[in-house]
mmCIF file of C-alpha atoms and ligand atoms in Angstrom:
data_model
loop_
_atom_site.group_PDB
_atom_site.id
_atom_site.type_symbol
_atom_site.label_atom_id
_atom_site.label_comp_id
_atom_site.label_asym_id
_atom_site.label_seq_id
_atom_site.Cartn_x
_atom_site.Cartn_y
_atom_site.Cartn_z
ATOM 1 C CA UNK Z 290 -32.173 -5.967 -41.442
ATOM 2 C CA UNK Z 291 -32.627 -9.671 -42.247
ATOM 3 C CA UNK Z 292 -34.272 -12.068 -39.381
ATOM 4 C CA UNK Z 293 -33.217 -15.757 -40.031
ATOM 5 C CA UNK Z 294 -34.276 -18.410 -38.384
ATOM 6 C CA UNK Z 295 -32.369 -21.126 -40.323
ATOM 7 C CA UNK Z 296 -28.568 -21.823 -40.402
ATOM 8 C CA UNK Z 297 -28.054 -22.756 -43.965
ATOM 9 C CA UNK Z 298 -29.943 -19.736 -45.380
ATOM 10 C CA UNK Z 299 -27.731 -17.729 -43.027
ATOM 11 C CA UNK Z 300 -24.805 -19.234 -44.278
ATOM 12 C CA UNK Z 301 -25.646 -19.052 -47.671
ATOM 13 C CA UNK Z 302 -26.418 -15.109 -47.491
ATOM 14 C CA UNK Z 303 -22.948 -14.111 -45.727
ATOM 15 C CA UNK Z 304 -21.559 -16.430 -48.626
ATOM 16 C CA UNK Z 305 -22.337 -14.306 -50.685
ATOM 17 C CA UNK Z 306 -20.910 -10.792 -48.820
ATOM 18 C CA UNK Z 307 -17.107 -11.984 -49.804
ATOM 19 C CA UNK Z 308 -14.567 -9.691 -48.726
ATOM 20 C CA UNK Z 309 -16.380 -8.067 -46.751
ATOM 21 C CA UNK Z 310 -15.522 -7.842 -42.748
ATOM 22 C CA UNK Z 311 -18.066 -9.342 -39.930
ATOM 23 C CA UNK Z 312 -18.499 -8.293 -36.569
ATOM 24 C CA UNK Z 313 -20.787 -10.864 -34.231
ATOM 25 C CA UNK Z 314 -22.460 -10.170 -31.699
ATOM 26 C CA UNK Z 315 -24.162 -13.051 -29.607
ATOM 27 C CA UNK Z 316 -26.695 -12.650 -27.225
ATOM 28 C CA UNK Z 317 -29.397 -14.293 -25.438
ATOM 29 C CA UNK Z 318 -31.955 -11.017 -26.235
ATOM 30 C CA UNK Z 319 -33.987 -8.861 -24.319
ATOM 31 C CA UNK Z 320 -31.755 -6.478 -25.594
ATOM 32 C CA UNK Z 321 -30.277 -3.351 -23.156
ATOM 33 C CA UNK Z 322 -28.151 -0.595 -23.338
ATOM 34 C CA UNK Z 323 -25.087 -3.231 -22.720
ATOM 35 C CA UNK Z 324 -26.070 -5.266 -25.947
ATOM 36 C CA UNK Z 325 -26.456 -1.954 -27.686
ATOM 37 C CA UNK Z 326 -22.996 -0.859 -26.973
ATOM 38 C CA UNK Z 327 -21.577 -3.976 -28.273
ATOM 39 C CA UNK Z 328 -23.542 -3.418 -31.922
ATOM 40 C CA UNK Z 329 -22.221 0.485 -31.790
ATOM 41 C CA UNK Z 330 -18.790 -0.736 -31.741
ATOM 42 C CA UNK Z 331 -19.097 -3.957 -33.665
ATOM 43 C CA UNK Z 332 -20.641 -1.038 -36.325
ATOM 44 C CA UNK Z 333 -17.401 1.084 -36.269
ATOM 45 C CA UNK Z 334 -15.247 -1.913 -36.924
ATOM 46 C CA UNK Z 335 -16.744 -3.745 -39.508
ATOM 47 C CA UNK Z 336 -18.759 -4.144 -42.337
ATOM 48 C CA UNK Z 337 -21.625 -6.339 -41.249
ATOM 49 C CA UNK Z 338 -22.754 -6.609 -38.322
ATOM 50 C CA UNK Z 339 -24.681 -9.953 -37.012
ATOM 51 C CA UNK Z 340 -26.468 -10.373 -34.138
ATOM 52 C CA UNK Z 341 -27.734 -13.723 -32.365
ATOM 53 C CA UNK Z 342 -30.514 -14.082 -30.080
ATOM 54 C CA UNK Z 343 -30.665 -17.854 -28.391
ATOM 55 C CA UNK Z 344 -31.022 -18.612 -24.690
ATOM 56 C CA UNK Z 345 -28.790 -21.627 -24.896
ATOM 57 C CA UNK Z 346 -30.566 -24.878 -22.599
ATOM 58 C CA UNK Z 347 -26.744 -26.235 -22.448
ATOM 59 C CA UNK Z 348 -25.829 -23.391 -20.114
ATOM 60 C CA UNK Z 349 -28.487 -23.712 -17.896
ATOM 61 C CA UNK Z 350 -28.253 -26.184 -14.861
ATOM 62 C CA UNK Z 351 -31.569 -28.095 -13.977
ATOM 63 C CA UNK Z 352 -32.614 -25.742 -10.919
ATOM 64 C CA UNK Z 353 -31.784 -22.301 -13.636
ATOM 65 C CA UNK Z 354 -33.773 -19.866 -14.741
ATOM 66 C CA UNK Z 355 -34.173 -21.315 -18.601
ATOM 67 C CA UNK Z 356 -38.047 -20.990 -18.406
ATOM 68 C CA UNK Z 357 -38.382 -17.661 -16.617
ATOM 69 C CA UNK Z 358 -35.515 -16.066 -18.643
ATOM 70 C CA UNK Z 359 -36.930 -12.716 -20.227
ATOM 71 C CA UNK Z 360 -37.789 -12.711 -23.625
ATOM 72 C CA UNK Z 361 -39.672 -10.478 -26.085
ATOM 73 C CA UNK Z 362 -38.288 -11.453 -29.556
ATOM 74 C CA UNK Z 363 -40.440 -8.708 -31.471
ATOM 75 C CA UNK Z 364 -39.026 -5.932 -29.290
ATOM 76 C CA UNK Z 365 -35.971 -7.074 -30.029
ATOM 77 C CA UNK Z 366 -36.251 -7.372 -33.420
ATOM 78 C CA UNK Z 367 -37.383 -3.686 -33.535
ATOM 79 C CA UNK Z 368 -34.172 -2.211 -31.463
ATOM 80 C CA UNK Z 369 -31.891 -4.427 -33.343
ATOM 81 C CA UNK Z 370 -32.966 -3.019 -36.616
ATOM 82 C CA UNK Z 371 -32.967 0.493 -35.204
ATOM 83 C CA UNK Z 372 -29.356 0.102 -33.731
ATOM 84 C CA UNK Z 373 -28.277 -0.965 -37.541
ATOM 85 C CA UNK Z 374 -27.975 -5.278 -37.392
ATOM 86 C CA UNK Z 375 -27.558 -6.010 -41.065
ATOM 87 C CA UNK Z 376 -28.457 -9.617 -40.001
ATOM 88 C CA UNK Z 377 -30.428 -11.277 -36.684
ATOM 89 C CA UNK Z 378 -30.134 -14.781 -36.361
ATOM 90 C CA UNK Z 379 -32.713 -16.595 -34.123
ATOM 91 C CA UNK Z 380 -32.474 -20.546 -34.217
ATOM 92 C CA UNK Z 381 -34.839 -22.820 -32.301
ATOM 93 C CA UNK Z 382 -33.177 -25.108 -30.171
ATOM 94 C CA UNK Z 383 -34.345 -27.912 -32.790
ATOM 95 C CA UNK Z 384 -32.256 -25.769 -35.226
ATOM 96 C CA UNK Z 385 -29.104 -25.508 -33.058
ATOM 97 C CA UNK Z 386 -28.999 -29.162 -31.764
ATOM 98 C CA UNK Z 387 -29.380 -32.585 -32.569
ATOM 99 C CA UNK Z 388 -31.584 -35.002 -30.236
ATOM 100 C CA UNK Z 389 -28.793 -36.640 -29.619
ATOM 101 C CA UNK Z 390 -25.700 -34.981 -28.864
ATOM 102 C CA UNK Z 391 -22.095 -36.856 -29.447
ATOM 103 C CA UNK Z 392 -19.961 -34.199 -28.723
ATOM 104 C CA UNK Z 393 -19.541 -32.639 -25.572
ATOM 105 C CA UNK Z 394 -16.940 -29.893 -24.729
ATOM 106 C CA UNK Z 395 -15.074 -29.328 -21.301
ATOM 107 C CA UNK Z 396 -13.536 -26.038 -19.802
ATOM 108 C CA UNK Z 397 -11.081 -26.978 -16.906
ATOM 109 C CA UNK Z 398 -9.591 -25.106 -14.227
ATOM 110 C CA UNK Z 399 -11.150 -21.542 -15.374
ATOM 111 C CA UNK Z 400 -14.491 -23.061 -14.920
ATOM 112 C CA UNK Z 401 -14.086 -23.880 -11.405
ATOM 113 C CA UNK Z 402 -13.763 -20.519 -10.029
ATOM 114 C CA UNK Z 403 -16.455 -17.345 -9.879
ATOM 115 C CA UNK Z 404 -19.830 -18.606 -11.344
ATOM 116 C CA UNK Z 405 -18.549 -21.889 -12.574
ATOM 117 C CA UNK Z 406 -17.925 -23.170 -8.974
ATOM 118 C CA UNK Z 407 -22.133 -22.754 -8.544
ATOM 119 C CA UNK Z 408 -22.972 -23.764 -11.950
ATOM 120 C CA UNK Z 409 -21.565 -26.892 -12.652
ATOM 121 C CA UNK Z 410 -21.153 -27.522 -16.762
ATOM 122 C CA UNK Z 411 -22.595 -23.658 -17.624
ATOM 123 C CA UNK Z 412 -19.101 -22.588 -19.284
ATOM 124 C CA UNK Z 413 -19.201 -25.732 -20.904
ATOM 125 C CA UNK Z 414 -22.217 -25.239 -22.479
ATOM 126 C CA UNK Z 415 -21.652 -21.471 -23.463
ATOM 127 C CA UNK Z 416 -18.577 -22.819 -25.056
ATOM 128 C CA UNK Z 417 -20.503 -25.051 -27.280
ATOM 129 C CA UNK Z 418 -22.947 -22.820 -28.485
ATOM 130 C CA UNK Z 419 -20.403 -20.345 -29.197
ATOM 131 C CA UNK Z 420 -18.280 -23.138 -31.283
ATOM 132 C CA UNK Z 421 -21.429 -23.650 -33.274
ATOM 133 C CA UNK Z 422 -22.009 -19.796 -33.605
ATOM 134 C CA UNK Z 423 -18.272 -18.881 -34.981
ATOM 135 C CA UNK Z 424 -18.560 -22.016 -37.450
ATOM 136 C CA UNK Z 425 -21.525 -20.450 -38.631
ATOM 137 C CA UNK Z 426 -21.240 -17.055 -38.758
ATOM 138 C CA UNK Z 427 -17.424 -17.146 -39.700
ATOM 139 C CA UNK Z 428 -16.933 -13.474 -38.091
ATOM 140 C CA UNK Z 429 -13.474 -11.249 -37.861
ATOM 141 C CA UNK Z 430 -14.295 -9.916 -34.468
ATOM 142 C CA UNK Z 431 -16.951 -11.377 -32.089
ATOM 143 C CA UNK Z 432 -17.819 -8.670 -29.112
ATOM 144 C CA UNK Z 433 -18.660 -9.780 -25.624
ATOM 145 C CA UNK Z 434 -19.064 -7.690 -22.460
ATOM 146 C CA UNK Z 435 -16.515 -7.401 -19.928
ATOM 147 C CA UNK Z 436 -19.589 -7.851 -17.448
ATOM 148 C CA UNK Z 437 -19.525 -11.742 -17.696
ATOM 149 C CA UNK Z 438 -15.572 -11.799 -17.180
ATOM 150 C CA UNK Z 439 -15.154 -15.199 -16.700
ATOM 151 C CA UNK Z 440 -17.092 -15.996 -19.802
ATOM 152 C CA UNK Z 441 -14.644 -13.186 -21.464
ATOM 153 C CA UNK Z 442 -11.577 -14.936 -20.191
ATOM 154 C CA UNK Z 443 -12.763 -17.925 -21.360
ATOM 155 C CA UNK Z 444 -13.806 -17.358 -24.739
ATOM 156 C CA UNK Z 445 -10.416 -15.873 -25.711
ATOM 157 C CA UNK Z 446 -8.763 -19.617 -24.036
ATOM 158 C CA UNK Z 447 -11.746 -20.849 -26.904
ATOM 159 C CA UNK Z 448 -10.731 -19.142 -29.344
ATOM 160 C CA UNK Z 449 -6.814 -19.439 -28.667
ATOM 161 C CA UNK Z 450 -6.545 -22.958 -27.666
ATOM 162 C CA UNK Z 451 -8.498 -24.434 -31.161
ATOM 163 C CA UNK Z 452 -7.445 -21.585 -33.131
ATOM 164 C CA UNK Z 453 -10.712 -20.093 -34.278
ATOM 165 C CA UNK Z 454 -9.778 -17.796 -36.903
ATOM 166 C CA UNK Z 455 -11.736 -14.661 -35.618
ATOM 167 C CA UNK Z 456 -10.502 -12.045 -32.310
ATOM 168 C CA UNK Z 457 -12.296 -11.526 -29.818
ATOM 169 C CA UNK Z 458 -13.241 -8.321 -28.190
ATOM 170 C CA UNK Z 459 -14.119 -7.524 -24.490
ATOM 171 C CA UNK Z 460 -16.040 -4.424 -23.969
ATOM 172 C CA UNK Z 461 -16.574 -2.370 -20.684
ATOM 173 C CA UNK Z 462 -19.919 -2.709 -18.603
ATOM 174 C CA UNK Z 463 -22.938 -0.372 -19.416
ATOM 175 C CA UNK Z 464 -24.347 0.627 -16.338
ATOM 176 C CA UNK Z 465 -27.385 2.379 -15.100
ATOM 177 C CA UNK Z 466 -26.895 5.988 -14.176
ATOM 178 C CA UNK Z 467 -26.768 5.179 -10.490
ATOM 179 C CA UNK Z 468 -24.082 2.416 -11.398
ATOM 180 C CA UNK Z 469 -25.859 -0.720 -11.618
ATOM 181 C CA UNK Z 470 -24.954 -2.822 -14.394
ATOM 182 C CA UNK Z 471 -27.343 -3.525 -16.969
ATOM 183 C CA UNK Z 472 -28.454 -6.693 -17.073
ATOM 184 C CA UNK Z 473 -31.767 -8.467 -18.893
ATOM 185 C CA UNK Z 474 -32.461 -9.625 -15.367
ATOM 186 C CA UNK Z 475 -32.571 -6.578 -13.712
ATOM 187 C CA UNK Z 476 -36.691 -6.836 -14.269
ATOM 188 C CA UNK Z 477 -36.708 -9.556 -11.594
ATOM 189 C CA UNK Z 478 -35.516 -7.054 -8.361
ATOM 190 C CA UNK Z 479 -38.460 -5.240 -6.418
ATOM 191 C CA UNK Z 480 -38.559 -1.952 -5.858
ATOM 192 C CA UNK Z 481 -36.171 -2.548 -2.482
ATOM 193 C CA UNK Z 482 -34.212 -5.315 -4.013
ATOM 194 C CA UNK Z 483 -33.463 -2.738 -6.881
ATOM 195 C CA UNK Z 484 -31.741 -0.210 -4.106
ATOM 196 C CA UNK Z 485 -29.792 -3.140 -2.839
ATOM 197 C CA UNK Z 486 -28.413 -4.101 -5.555
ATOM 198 C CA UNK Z 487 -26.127 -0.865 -6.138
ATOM 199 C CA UNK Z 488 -24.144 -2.608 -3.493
ATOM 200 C CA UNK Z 489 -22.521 -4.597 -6.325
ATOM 201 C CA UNK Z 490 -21.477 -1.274 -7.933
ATOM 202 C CA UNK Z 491 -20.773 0.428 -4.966
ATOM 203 C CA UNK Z 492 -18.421 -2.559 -3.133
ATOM 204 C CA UNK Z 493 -16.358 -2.778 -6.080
ATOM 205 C CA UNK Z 494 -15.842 0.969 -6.165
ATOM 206 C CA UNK Z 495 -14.457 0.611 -2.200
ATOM 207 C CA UNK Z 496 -12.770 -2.318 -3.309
ATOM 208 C CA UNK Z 497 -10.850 -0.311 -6.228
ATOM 209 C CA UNK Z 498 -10.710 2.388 -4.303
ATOM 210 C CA UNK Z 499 -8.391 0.145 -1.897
ATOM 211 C CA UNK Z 500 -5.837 -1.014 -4.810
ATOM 212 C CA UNK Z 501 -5.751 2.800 -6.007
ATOM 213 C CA UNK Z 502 -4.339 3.620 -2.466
ATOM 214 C CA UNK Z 503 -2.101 1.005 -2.687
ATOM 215 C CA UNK Z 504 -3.125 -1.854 -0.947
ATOM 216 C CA UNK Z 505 -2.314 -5.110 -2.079
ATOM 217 C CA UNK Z 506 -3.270 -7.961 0.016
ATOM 218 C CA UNK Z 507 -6.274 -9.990 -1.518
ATOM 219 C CA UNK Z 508 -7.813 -11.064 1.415
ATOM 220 C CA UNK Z 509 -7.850 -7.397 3.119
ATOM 221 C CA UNK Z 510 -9.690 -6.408 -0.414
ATOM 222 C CA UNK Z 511 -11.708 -9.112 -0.712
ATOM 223 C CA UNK Z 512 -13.176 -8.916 3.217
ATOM 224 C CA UNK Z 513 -13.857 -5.015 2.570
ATOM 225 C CA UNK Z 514 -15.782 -5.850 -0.496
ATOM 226 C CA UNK Z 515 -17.573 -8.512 1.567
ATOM 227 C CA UNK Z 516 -18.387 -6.114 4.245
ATOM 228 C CA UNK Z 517 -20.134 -3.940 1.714
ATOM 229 C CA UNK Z 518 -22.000 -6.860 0.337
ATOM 230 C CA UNK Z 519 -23.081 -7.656 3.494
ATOM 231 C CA UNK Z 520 -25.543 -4.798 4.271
ATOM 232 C CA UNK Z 521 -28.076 -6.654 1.427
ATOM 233 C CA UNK Z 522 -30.731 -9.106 2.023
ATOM 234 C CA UNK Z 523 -29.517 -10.727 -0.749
ATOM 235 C CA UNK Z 524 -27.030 -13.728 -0.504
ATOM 236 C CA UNK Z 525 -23.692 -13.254 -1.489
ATOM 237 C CA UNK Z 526 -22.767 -16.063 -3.904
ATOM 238 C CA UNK Z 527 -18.800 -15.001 -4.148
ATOM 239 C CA UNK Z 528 -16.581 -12.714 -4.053
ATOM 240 C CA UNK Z 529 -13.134 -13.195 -5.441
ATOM 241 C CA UNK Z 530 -10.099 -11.583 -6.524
ATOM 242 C CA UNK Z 531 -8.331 -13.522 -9.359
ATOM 243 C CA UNK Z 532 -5.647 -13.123 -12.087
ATOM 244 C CA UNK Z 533 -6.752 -11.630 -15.394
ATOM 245 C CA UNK Z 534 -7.548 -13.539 -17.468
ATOM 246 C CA UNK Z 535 -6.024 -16.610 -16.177
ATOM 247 C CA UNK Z 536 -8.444 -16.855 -12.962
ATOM 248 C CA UNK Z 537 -6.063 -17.810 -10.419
ATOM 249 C CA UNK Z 538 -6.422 -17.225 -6.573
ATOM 250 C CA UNK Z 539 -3.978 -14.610 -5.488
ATOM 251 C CA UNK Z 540 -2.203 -13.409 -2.191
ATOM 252 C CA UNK Z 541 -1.422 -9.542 -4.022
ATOM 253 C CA UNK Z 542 -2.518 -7.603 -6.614
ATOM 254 C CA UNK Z 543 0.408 -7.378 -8.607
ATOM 255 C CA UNK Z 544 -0.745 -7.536 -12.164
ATOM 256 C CA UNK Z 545 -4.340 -7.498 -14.236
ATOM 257 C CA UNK Z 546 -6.912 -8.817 -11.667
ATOM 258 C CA UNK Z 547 -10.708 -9.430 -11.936
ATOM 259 C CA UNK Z 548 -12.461 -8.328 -8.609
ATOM 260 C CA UNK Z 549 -15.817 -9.923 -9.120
ATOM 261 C CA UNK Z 550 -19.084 -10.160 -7.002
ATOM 262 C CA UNK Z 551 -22.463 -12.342 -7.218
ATOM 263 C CA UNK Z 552 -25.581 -11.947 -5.147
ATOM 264 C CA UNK Z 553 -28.570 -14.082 -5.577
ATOM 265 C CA UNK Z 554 -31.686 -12.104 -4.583
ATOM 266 C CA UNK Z 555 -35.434 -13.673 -4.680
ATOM 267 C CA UNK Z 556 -35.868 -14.196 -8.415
ATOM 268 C CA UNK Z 557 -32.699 -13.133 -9.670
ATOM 269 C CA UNK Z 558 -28.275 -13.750 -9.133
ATOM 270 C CA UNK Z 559 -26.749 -10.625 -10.153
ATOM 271 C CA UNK Z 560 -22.952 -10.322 -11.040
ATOM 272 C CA UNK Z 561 -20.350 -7.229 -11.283
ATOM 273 C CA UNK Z 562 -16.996 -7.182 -11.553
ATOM 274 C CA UNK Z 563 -13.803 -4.860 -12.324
ATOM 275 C CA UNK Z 564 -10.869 -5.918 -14.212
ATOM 276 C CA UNK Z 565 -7.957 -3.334 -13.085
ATOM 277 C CA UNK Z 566 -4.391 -2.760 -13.840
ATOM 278 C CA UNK Z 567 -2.441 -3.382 -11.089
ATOM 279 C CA UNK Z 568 -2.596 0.487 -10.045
ATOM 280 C CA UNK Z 569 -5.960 -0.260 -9.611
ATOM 281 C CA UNK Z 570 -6.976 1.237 -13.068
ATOM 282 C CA UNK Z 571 -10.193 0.013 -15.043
ATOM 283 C CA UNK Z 572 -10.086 -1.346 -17.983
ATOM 284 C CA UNK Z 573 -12.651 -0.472 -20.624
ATOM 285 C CA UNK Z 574 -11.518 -3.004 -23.512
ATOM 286 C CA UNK Z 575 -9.461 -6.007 -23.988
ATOM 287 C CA UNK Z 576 -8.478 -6.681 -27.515
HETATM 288 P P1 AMP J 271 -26.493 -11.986 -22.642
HETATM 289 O O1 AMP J 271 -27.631 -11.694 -23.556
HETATM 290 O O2 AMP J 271 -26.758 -11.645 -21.217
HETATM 291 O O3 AMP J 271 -25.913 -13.372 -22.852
HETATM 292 O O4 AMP J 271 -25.336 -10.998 -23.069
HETATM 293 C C1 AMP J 271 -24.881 -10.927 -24.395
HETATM 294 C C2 AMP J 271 -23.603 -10.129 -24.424
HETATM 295 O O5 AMP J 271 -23.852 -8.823 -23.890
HETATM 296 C C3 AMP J 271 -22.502 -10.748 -23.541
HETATM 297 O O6 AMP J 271 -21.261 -10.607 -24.216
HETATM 298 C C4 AMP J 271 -22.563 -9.911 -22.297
HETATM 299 O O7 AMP J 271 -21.330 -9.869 -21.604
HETATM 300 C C5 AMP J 271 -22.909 -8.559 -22.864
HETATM 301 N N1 AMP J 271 -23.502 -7.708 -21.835
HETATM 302 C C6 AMP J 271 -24.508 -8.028 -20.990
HETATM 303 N N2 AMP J 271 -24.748 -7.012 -20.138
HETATM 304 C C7 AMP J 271 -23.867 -6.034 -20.445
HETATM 305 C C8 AMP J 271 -23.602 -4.716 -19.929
HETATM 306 N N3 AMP J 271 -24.296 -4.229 -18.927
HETATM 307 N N4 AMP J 271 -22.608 -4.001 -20.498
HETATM 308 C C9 AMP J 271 -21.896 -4.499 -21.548
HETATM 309 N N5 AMP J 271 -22.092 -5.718 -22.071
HETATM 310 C C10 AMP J 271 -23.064 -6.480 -21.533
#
């Protein structure tokens, strides 16, 4: 594995791989299980496979976690080369952006819904960073996690709307084995905030389990979910049950919906979600 810090010398090395496919893979590191399963598949369906590791200022608001964020770059360097990343990519922010910024870039009516109604401009910056990425890297397929749905649905809008010449692929959620997701800020929970937190798995399980029976009424889902939540000592940030992937409110589940939940506990806002069929089905991968 190759770990470059610089964007030309990156660009000049997959110059020189012509013909050959690349899967991306961009993350902020502290890599998990979730990050891992992205690289496993990216693996399978390609040739290369490049990883970034940046925790992008742009999609952090002023009263974010930017500075406390996890990091260990040295770990990660170690599981990324174990897990078979032909090439890591970490930039500085000096690297990645100019002092002074003349382009900015502006996601609309999906961005003001889920976590974009609580963090005002994130989407916007994770849709820069990602524009700078694909220019960059030039990949086939770039993987993302169904965990950050919004960001999923989004991306593929990206990608569609200024035709990017890559795909993008969504990937189910990697969870712990008692059903949390994995997430890099998991570390922040105490011990009790730790139990608590399976109430994101365990409301959108009731939740699902209420389509499956074949009820259809958003709000009727939405207020059992909330119920669930509501055992925690953590806050609930949202709950919502959209259209997939447009991210529409709806009055019935009658096609591809996104149930999705946030909690902010003391030091850290977790998220789950489900995207399901309208039979209440989960879906693992969205091409
Ligand atoms: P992050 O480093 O948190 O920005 O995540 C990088 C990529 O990994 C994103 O596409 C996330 O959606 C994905 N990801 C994060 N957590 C998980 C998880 N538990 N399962 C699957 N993918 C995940």
């Amino acid at each position: 594995m190759e770990v470059i810090n610089n964007i030309q010398t990156l660009q000049n090395k997959l110059s020189l791989l012509s013909g050959k496919s690349i899967g991306f893979v961009p993350t902020m590191g502290f890599l998990h299980e979730g990050h891992l399963s992205l690289v496993e598949t990216a693996k399978k369906e390609n040739d290369i496979v490049v990883m970034s590791i940046f925790v992008n200022p742009l999609q952090f608001g002023p009263n974010e976690d930017f500075d406390q964020y996890p990091r260990d770059e040295e770990r990660d360097k170690i599981i990324a080369e174990k897990h078979g990343v032909d090439f890591l990519f970490i930039p500085t922010i000096d690297e990645m952006y100019e002092e002074k910024r003349n382009i900015t870039m502006q996601v609309h009516e999906q961005a003001n819904v889920l976590c974009g109604k609580n963090r005002p401009g994130h989407f916007d910056g994770v849709i820069t960073v990602l524009t700078k990425l694909f220019h960059i890297v030039n990949p086939q397929y770039a993987y993302f996690g169904m965990k950050d749905a919004q960001q999923l649905a989004i991306i593929k809008s990206l990608v569609k709307e200024l035709n990017f010449p890559l795909q993008i692929v969504g990937l189910g959620t990697i969870r712990e084995d008692d059903g949390l997701a994995k997430s890099s800020r998991n570390v922040y929970l105490s011990e009790i905030e730790r139990d608590e937190a399976l109430s994101l798995y365990n409301s959108l399980l009731n939740g699902q389990k209420l389509i499956v029976d074949g009820i259809k009424n958003a709000d009727t889902i939405v207020n059992e979910v909330k119920n669930n939540l509501q055992k925690t000592n953590g806050k609930i940030d949202y709950v919502e049950l959209l259209n997939y992937p447009q991210l529409e409110q709806i009055d019935v589940v009658e096609s591809t919906v996104v149930l999705a939940v946030a909690v902010r506990f003391a030091d850290a806002r977790l998220i789950d979600n489900f995207i399901l069929t309208s039979e209440g089905k989960l879906l693992e991968r969205i091409n």
